[in-house]
Amino acid sequence: MTAQTCFADIFDLLRNEPAVDYRKASRMLREIEMPADLRVAMMGNMTLDLLIPCLRVAAASVGQVAEFQAAPFGQHMQHLHDEALASFRPDILLLALSPDVMRPDGFARFQAMTVEERQALRDGIIAEIEEWMAAAISRTAATLMIANFPSPRSAGGLADLASEYGEQEFYLDLNHALIRTVRGQPRALILDVAAAAARVGTRQAIDARLQHLAKLSWTQPMIREVGQAFAHAVVGSRGLARKCLVLDLDNTLWGGVVGEDGPHGVHIGPGDMVGEAFHSFQLRVRALKERGILLALCSKNNPADVEEIFRERGDMPLKLSDMAATAVGWQPKHEGLEQIARTLNIGLDALVFLDDNPAEIAAVRAHLPQVQSVLLPAEPAYYVDALDELPWFEKGRLTAEDSGKAEQYAIAVRRDALKVERDPEDYLRLLEMRAVIREADSADLLRLHQLFAKTNQFNLTAKRLGLGEIEALLQDDAHQVGVAELRDKFGNLGTVALYVLRRNGHVLTIDHLMMSCRAMGRGLEDALMNDIKQRFLAMDDVPLIQGLYVPTPKNSVVSGFYEQQGFERAPQTGCLAYRLGRTDVRLKPCNMIKVENE
Amino acid sequence: MMPITMNELLALVGDVIELDPTRIDVCSDRDDVPGWDSLAHLSIVTALEERCHVRLTMEQIVAVRTVEDLGRALTEPVRP
C-alpha cells in the first residue's frame, strides 16, 4: 500500500466508523514506514501520553506522519528549557491545562470568593499561559497549539448564573481572555477542546473515574473528537489547506435533477423541507468562498440547463459568478476535474470534490487519487455537517489575499478576455503592470508562510518553511528577505513573490525564490532578479552570486531559470548550483512592468 | 452489557498494546506482558467499556491483572 492510499483510507475510516476503525487505522499506519513530517511536543497538567495513538491517526488522516514527545505531568514551563525538547526540534507545541489542577485551592473555595478574587484567579491563569507562550516563542520555532477550557458544572447550582461573576461566567470569561491572548501571536492558535467536549456532550466526554485513575478525564469519544480538532489545526497551521472545492450539481446543490425536473421543479429554497436543507448547504459553501476557497462545478448536465437554473433561480445563495471554473457536460468527471485544475492553474492535489453519487466518487478516486473525493451522506440535511467536518479548508488565520481571492480569479477571467487574439507583448503592455519590490518585515509573516506552503510551480527549491523559521530569517542579519507586490489595470494581485538571500563569506546565495502561479508569465521574475542582482552589485566585497535549483515533480517550469538569467552551472557541485560573477551581471530589460522600489 | 468472547478480548488487548494476540495468554499477569503498562491498562479498559457498553468501578479496574480477570470483571454484578 502506498502512503497516499493509506492516508486516504484512514481519512475514510475515521469518517465512517470512528470507534471501531480507529484501532484498524492505527494498525495500517504501523505498516507504512515513513520519516516523520511533523514533530509534536505535548505538555500540561494532564496525562497527555494517552492522546498519542489517536493524534497519530488524526495526523495521518491529513497526510502527515507524526512523532510525539510528552513532557512529564505539570512540567510545561520546565520542559521548555529541557535539552530533550531542543533536540526533538518540535514543529508543534501543544499545551493543555486544566484550570482546577493549576489552582486547586482557588477552585476549592470559588463559591466563597469575592468577585475581585475570582478575577485575580482568571488573571493568574492567563498570566501563566502568557509566560509559557513568550518562552515557547523565543526558545523554539514551533507553532503553539493551546487547548481552551471546557466548562465544568458549577457548584453554585441554579443561582450561579444569577450571581455576579459566577463559575459559568468565569469560564466564559477565561476562554474569552485566552482568545484575546492567542490572537496577538501569529505563531499560536487555540485547540478548541471546549467545542469538542460540547459536540460529544459533557456527560459522555468527561469521566471523573479517569481523572482519579490517570489524571486525564477525557473519555475515548472525547479523545477522538480532540483528535479531529487536532487534524483541523494541523492543516491550518501547516498550510495544508486545499485551494478549491469542486461541486456536483443534481442532488448536491439542489434536490432532484435539473435536466428532468426543470429549474422550478428541483428542491431548493425555503418552504420545502428538502429545499431548505439544500439552501443551508449552499449558504455554507458560499461561506467557504468568503474564506478564500475557490468554488467550481463539475457536473454531467446540459450546459444550457445549468445556465437556465442559475438564471431562473436567483433565490439560490450560490450564483454562477461565484464559480471560478465550471466543467459541465457529458465527459467523465475526472476529465472535468483535470480541466478545472488546468483552467485555474492549480494542481489536482489542490482540489476537493464533493458528490452524492458513490459511483462517481469511486471513479474519480480510481483515476485521480490526488483529488480528495468525498461522498456526501444520504441525508441532505447532514451535508452542512459533512462539509464542516472536512479539515481541508482550514487556515490558521486569514490574510488580505484570502478575502480577495475569489475576486482575483474573477479579474483573471477579465484579463483572459483581453488576451484573446493578441500577441503576448501587446497583452502585457495593456495590463499596465506596476510592481513594488521591497524588503519583507514582520507584517508580511503570514503571507510569506502561505507562499512557502502553497507555491509549487515557480519555486526554485520548494522547501516548506514553518512560521518560526521564517520569523528567524526576518530577524537574522545574514539573510535578506524580499517580496514583490504586483498590480495591474484590473486590480491588485497582492504579495505574489518572495526571495531569500543568504550572505556567507564571499558568496551571496539565493536560498529561496518563488512566485505565485497567478503572477506567472508576466515577466515579474525578471524584475525580481534585477532587484537581486542590484543588491548583489551593491555588496562590493562579495564576488559571487549563487542560485540553487532543486527539481521536484512540479517545478520543471523553472528548470532553466538561472541559465536564462545569465548564470552558469557550477561544475563541482552536482546539478543544483548556478553561479554568476560580478563582471558578468546583466540586468534584463523589463519594459512591461513599472517597478517602484521602496 | 454486550457479550464478548475470550478470543475477541485477546484481540482487543493485542490491538491496544500493539502485540500479536497469539503471544498473550489469558492468565498471564499484566506485569509480564510487554507493553501492558499502567497507561495501556487504562486504554484497554476504556476500549473494552466502549465495546461492551459497561463501566467498571475504579477498584475493579485496578484489581484486574489478566485477560481472564477482565472477562470476569465484565460479568460481576455492580450496583447501578
XYZ file of C-alpha atoms in Angstrom:
678
model
C 0.000 0.000 0.000
C 1.337 3.454 -0.847
C 1.400 6.107 1.823
C -1.103 8.192 -0.162
C -3.711 5.417 -0.291
C -3.049 4.601 3.343
C -3.708 8.218 4.375
C -6.844 8.355 2.203
C -8.136 5.077 3.658
C -7.521 6.306 7.193
C -9.383 9.514 6.403
C -12.373 7.443 5.219
C -12.252 5.026 8.136
C -12.410 7.862 10.630
C -15.334 9.457 8.832
C -17.351 6.286 8.689
C -16.976 4.409 11.940
C -14.541 6.179 14.204
C -14.893 3.993 17.296
C -14.232 0.654 15.640
C -11.911 1.728 12.881
C -9.645 3.881 14.928
C -7.617 0.846 16.004
C -7.670 -0.518 12.459
C -6.258 2.786 11.256
C -3.569 2.519 13.884
C -2.608 -0.933 12.562
C -2.466 0.293 8.958
C -0.252 3.128 9.997
C 2.217 0.791 11.663
C 2.723 -0.915 8.298
C 3.928 2.103 6.356
C 7.365 3.207 7.334
C 7.975 6.823 6.566
C 10.049 9.557 8.147
C 8.069 11.967 10.306
C 6.696 15.152 8.706
C 5.568 16.587 11.989
C 7.049 16.540 15.486
C 4.626 17.353 18.276
C 5.708 18.060 21.848
C 2.862 17.950 24.373
C 2.852 19.470 27.815
C 0.436 20.458 30.552
C -1.154 19.118 33.688
C -2.915 16.110 32.176
C -1.628 12.674 31.210
C -1.298 13.599 27.567
C 0.545 10.365 26.674
C -2.925 8.815 26.402
C -3.686 11.015 23.386
C -0.711 9.892 21.305
C -2.218 6.908 19.425
C -5.284 8.947 18.487
C -3.376 12.068 17.481
C -1.044 9.963 15.346
C -4.022 8.592 13.414
C -5.580 12.059 13.193
C -2.374 13.471 11.694
C -2.227 10.592 9.202
C -5.798 11.337 8.121
C -4.471 14.651 6.793
C -1.385 13.048 5.261
C 1.151 13.746 7.985
C 3.354 11.185 9.698
C 3.668 12.494 13.246
C 6.089 11.809 16.074
C 5.283 12.742 19.661
C 7.019 13.711 22.853
C 5.077 14.133 26.096
C 6.597 16.190 28.917
C 6.222 14.917 32.476
C 2.974 15.907 34.209
C 2.874 19.582 35.193
C 6.326 20.345 33.770
C 5.194 22.609 30.942
C 7.428 25.532 31.970
C 10.482 23.441 32.836
C 10.169 21.388 29.664
C 10.683 24.492 27.509
C 14.199 24.677 28.914
C 14.835 20.956 28.624
C 17.557 19.734 26.264
C 15.203 16.889 25.285
C 12.809 19.425 23.752
C 15.542 21.266 21.850
C 16.915 18.059 20.354
C 13.376 16.904 19.421
C 13.059 20.069 17.246
C 9.261 20.287 17.582
C 7.046 21.707 14.831
C 4.108 21.969 17.207
C 3.961 22.580 20.947
C 0.640 21.529 22.397
C -0.311 22.957 25.794
C -3.295 21.511 27.655
C -4.005 22.824 31.127
C -6.816 22.066 33.472
C -7.524 25.261 35.475
C -8.663 23.447 38.611
C -5.442 21.425 38.641
C -3.412 24.617 38.164
C -5.128 26.352 41.078
C -6.711 23.663 43.266
C -7.104 25.970 46.294
C -8.677 28.704 44.225
C -11.335 26.462 42.778
C -11.991 24.623 46.046
C -13.227 27.866 47.644
C -14.600 29.502 44.493
C -18.098 29.878 45.910
C -16.759 31.763 48.927
C -14.635 34.178 46.866
C -15.307 37.825 46.152
C -15.669 38.990 42.568
C -12.185 40.572 42.788
C -10.650 37.298 43.972
C -12.305 35.460 41.095
C -10.950 37.959 38.597
C -7.493 37.619 40.131
C -7.785 33.849 39.691
C -8.536 34.367 35.994
C -5.677 36.828 35.586
C -3.230 34.442 37.253
C -4.118 31.601 34.895
C -3.841 33.792 31.802
C -0.547 35.266 33.023
C 0.900 31.775 33.404
C -0.137 30.915 29.837
C 1.290 34.188 28.531
C 4.571 33.459 30.260
C 4.653 29.975 28.724
C 3.856 31.396 25.274
C 6.600 34.010 25.460
C 9.173 31.394 26.475
C 7.956 28.905 23.858
C 8.123 31.525 21.091
C 11.626 32.604 21.986
C 13.035 29.109 22.581
C 11.531 27.168 19.655
C 10.443 27.674 16.064
C 7.258 25.676 16.661
C 3.623 26.637 16.222
C 1.828 26.750 19.578
C -1.489 24.957 19.986
C -3.171 25.923 23.218
C -6.170 23.998 24.490
C -9.049 26.070 25.817
C -11.194 25.071 28.769
C -14.421 23.051 28.817
C -16.721 24.473 31.442
C -17.467 22.090 34.339
C -20.803 22.016 36.120
C -20.903 24.787 38.695
C -21.031 24.086 42.415
C -23.250 27.146 42.653
C -26.368 25.461 41.309
C -29.100 27.453 39.635
C -28.076 30.685 41.349
C -24.640 30.619 39.709
C -25.942 32.201 36.503
C -27.689 34.912 38.504
C -24.670 35.811 40.623
C -22.018 38.327 39.644
C -19.027 36.599 38.051
C -20.260 33.111 38.953
C -18.430 29.971 37.922
C -20.011 29.713 34.475
C -19.339 33.362 33.715
C -15.808 32.789 34.986
C -15.191 30.030 32.425
C -16.719 32.040 29.587
C -14.509 34.955 30.520
C -11.416 32.747 30.896
C -11.923 31.318 27.402
C -12.538 34.810 26.084
C -9.323 36.082 27.683
C -7.456 33.151 26.113
C -8.805 34.069 22.674
C -7.550 37.632 23.069
C -4.133 36.452 24.270
C -3.605 33.910 21.497
C -4.941 36.212 18.760
C -2.000 38.537 19.323
C 0.581 35.881 18.467
C 0.660 34.819 14.795
C 2.514 31.635 15.649
C -0.157 30.415 18.097
C -3.663 29.050 17.741
C -6.353 27.661 20.018
C -7.125 23.952 20.050
C -10.850 24.129 20.655
C -11.223 21.439 23.287
C -14.275 23.189 24.768
C -16.146 22.869 21.461
C -15.025 19.226 21.167
C -16.464 18.472 24.616
C -19.699 20.226 23.679
C -20.025 18.192 20.470
C -19.504 14.928 22.335
C -21.696 16.073 25.237
C -20.072 16.648 28.600
C -21.656 13.581 30.196
C -20.056 11.394 27.503
C -16.832 13.408 27.236
C -15.658 13.768 30.809
C -15.347 10.828 33.220
C -14.385 11.554 36.841
C -13.025 7.983 37.277
C -10.419 8.630 34.597
C -9.319 11.839 36.299
C -8.730 9.973 39.584
C -7.144 6.932 37.915
C -4.935 8.607 35.349
C -5.130 12.431 35.575
C -6.887 12.704 32.230
C -10.655 12.973 32.492
C -11.281 12.611 28.736
C -13.166 9.528 27.514
C -12.334 7.733 24.267
C -15.066 9.575 22.292
C -13.698 12.870 23.660
C -10.117 11.926 22.754
C -11.247 11.114 19.209
C -13.071 14.439 18.931
C -9.950 16.252 20.159
C -8.072 14.240 17.508
C -10.374 15.676 14.840
C -9.808 19.197 16.177
C -6.074 18.454 16.066
C -6.292 17.323 12.416
C -8.017 20.609 11.536
C -5.377 22.572 13.454
C -2.562 20.684 11.685
C -3.997 21.595 8.277
C -4.462 25.199 9.383
C -1.060 25.687 10.954
C 0.967 23.767 8.367
C -0.619 25.434 5.340
C -2.040 22.159 4.031
C -5.421 23.593 3.023
C -6.654 22.761 -0.458
C -7.455 25.653 -2.746
C -10.662 24.680 -4.498
C -13.955 22.933 -3.715
C -15.449 21.256 -6.781
C -19.176 20.537 -6.544
C -21.550 18.239 -8.341
C -24.983 19.810 -9.047
C -28.008 17.451 -9.041
C -28.683 16.216 -5.510
C -25.609 18.088 -4.312
C -26.562 21.766 -4.652
C -30.303 21.074 -5.088
C -32.642 18.102 -4.697
C -33.648 16.430 -7.938
C -32.323 16.533 -11.490
C -32.499 19.860 -13.277
C -32.474 18.244 -16.721
C -35.672 16.344 -15.863
C -37.427 18.388 -13.171
C -36.638 21.820 -14.630
C -35.375 24.886 -12.740
C -38.659 25.249 -10.820
C -39.142 21.530 -10.178
C -35.967 20.906 -8.186
C -35.877 21.274 -4.403
C -34.046 24.412 -3.403
C -35.035 27.236 -1.089
C -37.268 27.867 1.918
C -40.778 26.480 2.270
C -39.893 22.887 1.427
C -38.001 20.753 3.943
C -35.634 19.219 1.415
C -35.217 22.547 -0.354
C -34.311 24.162 2.975
C -31.603 21.569 3.584
C -30.019 22.332 0.206
C -30.416 26.066 0.835
C -28.468 25.729 4.111
C -25.777 23.767 2.315
C -25.416 26.431 -0.389
C -25.041 29.089 2.312
C -22.271 27.017 3.910
C -20.487 26.620 0.593
C -20.743 30.352 -0.024
C -19.141 30.993 3.372
C -16.133 28.931 2.230
C -15.739 31.220 -0.753
C -15.642 34.156 1.622
C -12.769 32.409 3.417
C -10.718 32.374 0.218
C -11.613 28.900 -1.072
C -12.309 28.759 -4.812
C -15.526 27.096 -5.957
C -16.002 25.121 -9.153
C -18.687 22.971 -10.759
C -18.196 19.520 -12.236
C -21.488 18.064 -13.391
C -22.979 15.811 -16.031
C -25.685 18.060 -17.435
C -26.552 20.088 -20.498
C -24.729 23.400 -20.111
C -27.907 25.230 -21.238
C -29.945 23.634 -18.392
C -27.354 24.689 -15.838
C -27.213 28.242 -17.148
C -31.001 28.348 -17.083
C -31.387 27.264 -13.450
C -28.790 29.765 -12.238
C -30.582 32.461 -14.269
C -34.126 31.465 -13.244
C -33.429 30.710 -9.605
C -31.926 33.984 -8.432
C -33.136 32.988 -4.938
C -30.311 30.428 -4.657
C -27.441 31.617 -2.450
C -24.854 30.423 -4.984
C -24.543 32.163 -8.350
C -22.776 31.024 -11.470
C -20.480 34.030 -10.967
C -19.309 32.506 -7.647
C -17.691 29.707 -9.623
C -14.053 30.184 -10.573
C -14.342 27.378 -13.127
C -17.012 25.061 -14.492
C -16.883 21.722 -16.276
C -20.469 20.957 -17.281
C -21.082 18.368 -19.982
C -21.132 14.648 -20.536
C -17.447 13.864 -20.286
C -16.258 11.689 -17.378
C -15.866 13.664 -14.172
C -12.170 13.004 -13.872
C -11.721 14.821 -17.185
C -13.820 17.693 -15.870
C -11.648 17.898 -12.753
C -8.477 17.927 -14.838
C -9.944 20.706 -16.941
C -10.788 22.722 -13.805
C -7.254 22.318 -12.445
C -5.846 23.483 -15.793
C -8.179 26.479 -16.006
C -7.252 27.638 -12.522
C -3.585 26.748 -12.981
C -3.547 24.737 -9.740
C -2.613 21.119 -9.013
C -5.073 18.247 -8.805
C -3.912 17.876 -5.205
C -5.404 21.313 -4.521
C -8.935 20.036 -5.263
C -11.644 18.603 -3.024
C -14.515 17.015 -4.947
C -17.990 16.541 -3.425
C -20.640 14.321 -4.995
C -23.702 12.425 -3.782
C -23.098 9.514 -6.146
C -20.856 6.686 -4.843
C -20.057 5.503 -8.372
C -18.765 8.933 -9.410
C -16.663 9.182 -6.254
C -15.191 5.720 -6.853
C -14.404 6.527 -10.498
C -12.699 9.814 -9.650
C -10.688 8.148 -6.907
C -9.533 5.451 -9.292
C -8.416 7.955 -11.941
C -7.248 10.834 -9.776
C -6.115 9.728 -6.321
C -4.561 13.191 -5.813
C -8.039 14.755 -5.671
C -9.658 14.436 -2.245
C -13.021 12.952 -3.256
C -15.719 12.986 -0.607
C -19.049 11.179 -0.768
C -21.891 13.220 0.695
C -24.139 11.496 3.247
C -27.508 10.078 2.130
C -29.390 12.738 4.114
C -29.085 16.243 2.601
C -29.784 17.814 5.999
C -26.356 16.475 7.057
C -24.446 17.984 4.125
C -23.552 21.044 6.229
C -22.082 18.831 8.971
C -20.179 16.787 6.407
C -18.636 19.955 4.976
C -17.767 21.329 8.434
C -16.023 18.089 9.348
C -13.648 18.262 6.386
C -10.302 19.585 7.569
C -9.183 20.570 4.073
C -10.199 24.196 4.085
C -8.691 25.198 7.408
C -6.417 28.195 7.586
C -4.872 29.234 10.885
C -5.834 32.801 10.112
C -6.920 34.677 7.037
C -4.783 37.210 5.162
C -5.818 40.047 2.861
C -5.032 37.717 -0.063
C -7.638 35.203 1.209
C -10.552 37.600 1.434
C -9.848 38.899 -2.051
C -9.141 35.554 -3.651
C -12.445 34.915 -5.422
C -12.278 38.463 -6.768
C -8.735 37.747 -8.021
C -9.968 34.862 -10.093
C -12.897 36.849 -11.463
C -10.402 39.515 -12.516
C -8.296 36.767 -14.091
C -11.215 35.904 -16.343
C -11.470 39.550 -17.494
C -7.723 39.554 -18.132
C -8.071 36.423 -20.220
C -10.681 38.194 -22.324
C -8.076 40.876 -23.055
C -5.589 38.212 -24.041
C -7.696 36.739 -26.823
C -6.001 37.028 -30.220
C -3.356 39.460 -29.100
C 0.325 38.833 -29.241
C 1.759 38.307 -25.754
C 3.729 41.564 -25.685
C 0.657 43.590 -26.562
C -1.307 41.868 -23.875
C 1.308 42.516 -21.197
C 1.583 46.162 -22.253
C -2.197 46.594 -21.994
C -2.137 45.275 -18.429
C -0.243 48.409 -17.266
C 1.547 46.497 -14.535
C 3.230 48.126 -11.568
C 5.356 46.274 -9.054
C 6.826 47.165 -5.690
C 9.844 45.119 -4.645
C 10.898 45.704 -1.070
C 12.381 44.098 1.999
C 9.905 41.995 3.938
C 9.030 42.833 7.525
C 7.080 41.130 10.287
C 3.755 42.305 8.822
C 4.452 40.016 5.837
C 4.927 36.911 8.012
C 1.631 35.148 7.336
C 1.729 35.830 3.600
C 5.356 34.625 3.399
C 4.258 31.443 5.157
C 1.418 30.965 2.674
C 3.769 31.397 -0.275
C 6.208 28.877 1.216
C 3.364 26.428 1.854
C 1.498 26.790 -1.432
C 3.882 27.636 -4.247
C 4.629 24.570 -6.325
C 5.465 25.567 -9.884
C 7.582 28.694 -9.841
C 9.571 27.610 -6.810
C 13.293 27.002 -7.233
C 13.898 24.972 -4.073
C 10.369 24.006 -2.933
C 11.363 23.968 0.711
C 8.416 24.418 3.085
C 9.419 26.668 5.949
C 7.336 26.998 9.100
C 6.295 30.298 10.647
C 9.042 30.125 13.246
C 11.747 29.505 10.666
C 10.532 32.434 8.560
C 10.435 34.659 11.627
C 14.046 33.719 12.334
C 15.066 34.592 8.746
C 13.455 38.020 9.040
C 15.450 38.740 12.183
C 18.794 37.351 11.012
C 21.304 39.901 9.660
C 22.915 37.345 7.335
C 19.635 36.934 5.449
C 17.672 39.318 3.264
C 14.058 38.541 2.561
C 12.447 40.404 -0.320
C 8.841 40.454 -1.523
C 7.148 41.679 -4.676
C 3.682 43.158 -4.827
C 2.022 43.397 -8.220
C -0.963 45.336 -9.502
C -2.360 45.944 -12.958
C -5.209 47.892 -14.514
C -7.690 45.270 -13.331
C -6.711 45.264 -9.700
C -4.219 44.360 -7.017
C -2.703 40.874 -7.074
C -1.159 41.414 -3.649
C 2.156 39.967 -2.496
C 2.956 37.395 -5.163
C 6.667 36.591 -4.899
C 9.492 36.310 -2.425
C 13.199 35.686 -2.349
C 15.617 34.862 0.460
C 19.284 35.814 0.080
C 21.976 34.464 2.376
C 25.397 36.004 2.641
C 28.113 33.546 3.518
C 31.656 34.920 3.199
C 32.362 35.590 -0.461
C 29.150 34.143 -1.835
C 25.624 35.519 -1.871
C 23.225 32.571 -2.211
C 19.620 32.750 -3.362
C 18.257 30.190 -0.907
C 14.634 30.560 -1.949
C 12.886 32.165 -4.858
C 9.206 31.649 -5.575
C 6.276 33.293 -7.283
C 2.559 32.590 -7.012
C 1.078 30.989 -10.136
C -1.268 33.942 -10.604
C 1.720 36.155 -11.419
C 3.429 33.746 -13.786
C 4.026 34.612 -17.436
C 4.214 38.371 -16.895
C 7.933 38.936 -16.676
C 7.887 39.688 -12.953
C 10.680 37.152 -12.465
C 12.998 39.427 -14.498
C 12.139 42.402 -12.299
C 12.739 40.250 -9.230
C 16.118 39.011 -10.484
C 17.151 42.538 -11.467
C 16.447 43.573 -7.914
C 18.520 40.680 -6.564
C 21.364 41.434 -8.996
C 21.398 45.083 -7.961
C 21.561 44.127 -4.310
C 24.461 41.813 -5.168
C 26.315 44.547 -7.091
C 25.934 46.839 -4.104
C 27.925 44.400 -1.958
C 31.449 45.370 -3.013
C 33.163 42.607 -1.083
C 31.092 39.699 -2.416
C 32.493 38.407 -5.732
C 29.975 35.697 -6.488
C 26.232 35.115 -6.500
C 24.822 31.612 -6.497
C 21.330 30.282 -7.191
C 20.013 26.878 -6.172
C 17.567 24.717 -8.075
C 16.060 21.572 -6.539
C 13.938 19.695 -9.103
C 10.529 18.443 -7.933
C 7.711 16.809 -9.911
C 6.027 20.210 -10.187
C 8.698 22.849 -10.712
C 10.080 21.908 -14.134
C 8.880 25.301 -15.406
C 11.928 26.857 -13.693
C 14.475 24.159 -14.604
C 16.313 26.530 -16.963
C 15.669 29.668 -14.931
C 19.158 30.518 -13.722
C 20.671 29.869 -17.142
C 18.147 32.295 -18.675
C 19.288 34.802 -16.084
C 22.910 34.502 -17.216
C 24.125 32.098 -14.521
C 26.423 29.182 -15.270
C 26.074 25.768 -13.802
C 28.734 25.240 -11.132
C 30.501 22.066 -12.314
C 31.881 20.893 -8.991
C 28.562 20.943 -7.125
C 26.491 18.388 -8.992
C 23.394 19.703 -10.736
C 21.872 22.212 -8.365
C 24.014 25.315 -8.090
C 24.297 28.065 -10.684
C 26.819 30.882 -10.384
C 27.445 34.348 -11.681
C 30.465 36.620 -11.126
C 30.200 40.401 -10.626
C 31.504 41.356 -14.063
C 29.042 39.066 -15.846
C 25.928 40.538 -14.281
C 23.483 41.846 -16.888
C 20.106 43.272 -15.959
C 17.279 42.040 -18.163
C 15.078 44.648 -19.760
C 11.669 44.545 -18.150
C 9.593 47.096 -20.031
C 6.166 45.726 -19.305
C 6.321 46.335 -15.569
C 6.912 49.658 -13.910
C 8.971 48.848 -10.822
C 8.635 51.220 -7.903
C 11.170 50.323 -5.238
C 10.565 51.489 -1.723
C -23.704 -5.491 28.565
C -22.782 -6.624 25.059
C -21.194 -10.069 25.346
C -17.631 -10.594 24.153
C -15.736 -13.865 23.578
C -12.366 -14.578 25.129
C -10.772 -14.511 21.640
C -12.225 -11.074 20.897
C -10.971 -9.925 24.253
C -7.457 -11.148 23.439
C -7.603 -9.452 20.044
C -8.687 -6.175 21.633
C -5.882 -6.275 24.199
C -3.383 -7.101 21.430
C -4.695 -4.187 19.360
C -4.301 -1.661 22.131
C -0.831 -2.723 23.246
C 0.244 -3.440 19.664
C 1.191 -7.056 20.313
C 0.275 -10.207 18.385
C -2.684 -11.674 20.374
C -1.271 -15.197 19.994
C 1.556 -14.046 22.244
C -0.814 -13.202 25.085
C -2.070 -15.847 27.464
C -5.449 -15.367 29.155
C -3.869 -15.847 32.554
C -0.533 -14.060 32.190
C -0.136 -11.236 34.680
C -0.032 -7.781 33.095
C 3.379 -7.153 34.642
C 4.692 -9.970 32.432
C 3.100 -8.788 29.162
C 5.301 -6.376 27.184
C 3.552 -3.042 26.615
C 0.811 -3.620 29.218
C 1.847 -0.744 31.482
C -0.487 1.353 33.585
C -1.415 3.734 30.751
C -2.015 0.838 28.347
C -4.132 -0.770 31.055
C -6.420 2.234 31.126
C -6.632 2.273 27.320
C -7.555 -1.430 27.343
C -10.267 -0.894 29.933
C -11.790 2.137 28.213
C -11.744 0.379 24.832
C -13.438 -2.643 26.380
C -16.016 -0.496 28.153
C -16.869 1.193 24.890
C -17.118 -2.127 23.048
C -19.344 -3.738 25.703
C -21.307 -0.679 26.871
C -20.365 -1.097 30.530
C -18.394 0.861 33.078
C -16.204 -0.861 35.648
C -15.555 0.682 39.037
C -12.161 2.205 39.808
C -11.495 -0.640 42.239
C -12.328 -3.277 39.632
C -10.048 -1.559 37.147
C -7.012 -1.609 39.403
C -7.733 -5.189 40.549
C -7.661 -6.619 37.015
C -4.332 -8.390 36.402
C -5.041 -10.723 33.474
C -7.234 -11.085 30.389
C -9.250 -13.631 32.353
C -9.800 -11.045 35.122
C -11.042 -8.611 32.515
C -13.634 -11.097 31.290
C -14.731 -11.799 34.852
C -14.983 -8.116 35.824
C -17.381 -7.564 32.922
C -19.887 -10.031 34.351
C -19.527 -9.092 38.027
C -22.728 -7.528 39.277
C -22.227 -3.834 40.029
C -24.832 -1.703 41.756
C -26.146 0.766 39.154
